[in-house]
CSV table of C-alpha atoms in Angstrom, one decimal:
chain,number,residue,atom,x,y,z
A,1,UNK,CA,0.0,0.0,0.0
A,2,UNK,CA,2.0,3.5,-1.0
A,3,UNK,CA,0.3,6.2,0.4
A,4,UNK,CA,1.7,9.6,-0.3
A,5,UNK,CA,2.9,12.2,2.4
A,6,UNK,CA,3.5,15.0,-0.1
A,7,UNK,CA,2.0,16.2,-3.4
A,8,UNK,CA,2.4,18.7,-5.7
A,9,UNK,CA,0.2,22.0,-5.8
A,10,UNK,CA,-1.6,20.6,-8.7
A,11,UNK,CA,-2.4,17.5,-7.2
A,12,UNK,CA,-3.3,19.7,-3.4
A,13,UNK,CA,-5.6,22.1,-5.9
A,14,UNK,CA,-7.6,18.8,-6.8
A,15,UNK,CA,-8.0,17.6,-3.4
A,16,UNK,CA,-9.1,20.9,-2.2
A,17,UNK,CA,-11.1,21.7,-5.4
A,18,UNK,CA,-9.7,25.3,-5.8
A,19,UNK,CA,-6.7,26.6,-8.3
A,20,UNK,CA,-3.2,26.5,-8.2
A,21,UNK,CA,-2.9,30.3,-8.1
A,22,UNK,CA,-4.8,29.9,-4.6
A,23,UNK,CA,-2.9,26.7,-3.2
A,24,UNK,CA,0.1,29.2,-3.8
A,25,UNK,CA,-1.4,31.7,-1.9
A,26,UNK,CA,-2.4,29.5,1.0
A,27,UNK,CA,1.4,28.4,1.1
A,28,UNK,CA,2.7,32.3,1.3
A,29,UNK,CA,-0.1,32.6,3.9
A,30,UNK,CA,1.5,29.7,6.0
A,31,UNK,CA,-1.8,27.5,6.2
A,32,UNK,CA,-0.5,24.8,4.2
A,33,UNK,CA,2.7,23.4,5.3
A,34,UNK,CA,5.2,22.7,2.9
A,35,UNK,CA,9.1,22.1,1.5
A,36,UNK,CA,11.5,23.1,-1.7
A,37,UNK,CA,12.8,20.0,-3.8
A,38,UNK,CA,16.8,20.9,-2.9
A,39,UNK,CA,19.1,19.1,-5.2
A,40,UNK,CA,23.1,19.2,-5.2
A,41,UNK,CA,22.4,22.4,-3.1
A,42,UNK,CA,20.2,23.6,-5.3
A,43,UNK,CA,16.3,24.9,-4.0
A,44,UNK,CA,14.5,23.7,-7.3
A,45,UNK,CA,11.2,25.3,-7.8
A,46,UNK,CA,9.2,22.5,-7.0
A,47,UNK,CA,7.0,22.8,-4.3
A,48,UNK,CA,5.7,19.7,-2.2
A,49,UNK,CA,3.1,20.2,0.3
A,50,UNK,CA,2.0,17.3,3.5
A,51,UNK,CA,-1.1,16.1,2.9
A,52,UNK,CA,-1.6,16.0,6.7
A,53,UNK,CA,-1.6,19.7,6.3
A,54,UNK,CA,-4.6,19.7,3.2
A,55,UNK,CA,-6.6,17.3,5.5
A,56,UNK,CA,-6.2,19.8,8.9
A,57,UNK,CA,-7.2,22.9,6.1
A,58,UNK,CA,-10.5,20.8,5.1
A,59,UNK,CA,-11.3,20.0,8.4
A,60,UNK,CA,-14.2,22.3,9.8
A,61,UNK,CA,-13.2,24.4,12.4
A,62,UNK,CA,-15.5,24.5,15.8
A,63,UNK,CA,-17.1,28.1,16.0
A,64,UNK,CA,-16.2,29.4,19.8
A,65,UNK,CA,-19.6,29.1,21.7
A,66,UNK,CA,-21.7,32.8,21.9
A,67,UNK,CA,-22.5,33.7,25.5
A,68,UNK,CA,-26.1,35.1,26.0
A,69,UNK,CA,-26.1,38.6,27.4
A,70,UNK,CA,-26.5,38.9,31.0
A,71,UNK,CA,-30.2,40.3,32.1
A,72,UNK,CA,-30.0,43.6,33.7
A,73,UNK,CA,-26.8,44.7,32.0
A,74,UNK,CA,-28.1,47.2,29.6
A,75,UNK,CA,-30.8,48.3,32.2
A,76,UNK,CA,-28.0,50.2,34.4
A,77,UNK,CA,-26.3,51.9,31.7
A,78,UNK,CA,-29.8,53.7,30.9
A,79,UNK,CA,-30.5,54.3,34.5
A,80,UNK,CA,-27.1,56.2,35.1
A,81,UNK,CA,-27.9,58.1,31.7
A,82,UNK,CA,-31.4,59.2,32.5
A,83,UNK,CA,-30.3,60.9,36.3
């Protein structure tokens, strides 16, 4: 069984279901984590991105719970404005 790590923005575009031009942009962003192909010293332009990182960016993202607001609170401020 060969299950990829990395893949190319092409490939992260797909899995996503955007462009390239925005996989690009979500790299510069730092929400998808990813390396440079460095050969004989050499950082080639080929950019491979964990597809750990594509899963956490699909996930959906809890919404922090709203607190209700608190009875009486408003009801002071207008007392202390009407005296």
């Amino acid at each position: 069984m060969n299950v990829q790590k990395e893949v190319r923005p092409k490939e992260a575009a797909e899995m996503i279901g955007c462009s390239v031009g925005l996989v690009y942009s979500l790299m510069n962003q730092g929400q998808l984590q990813h390396r440079a192909i460095v050969r004989r010293g050499y950082e080639r332009g080929i950019r491979l991105i964990s597809v750990e990182s594509i899963n956490r960016f699909l996930a959906p993202n809890p919404l922090p719970p709203i607190e209700a607001p608190k009875p009486g609170r408003w009801k002071a401020k207008d007392e202390g404005a009407s005296s």
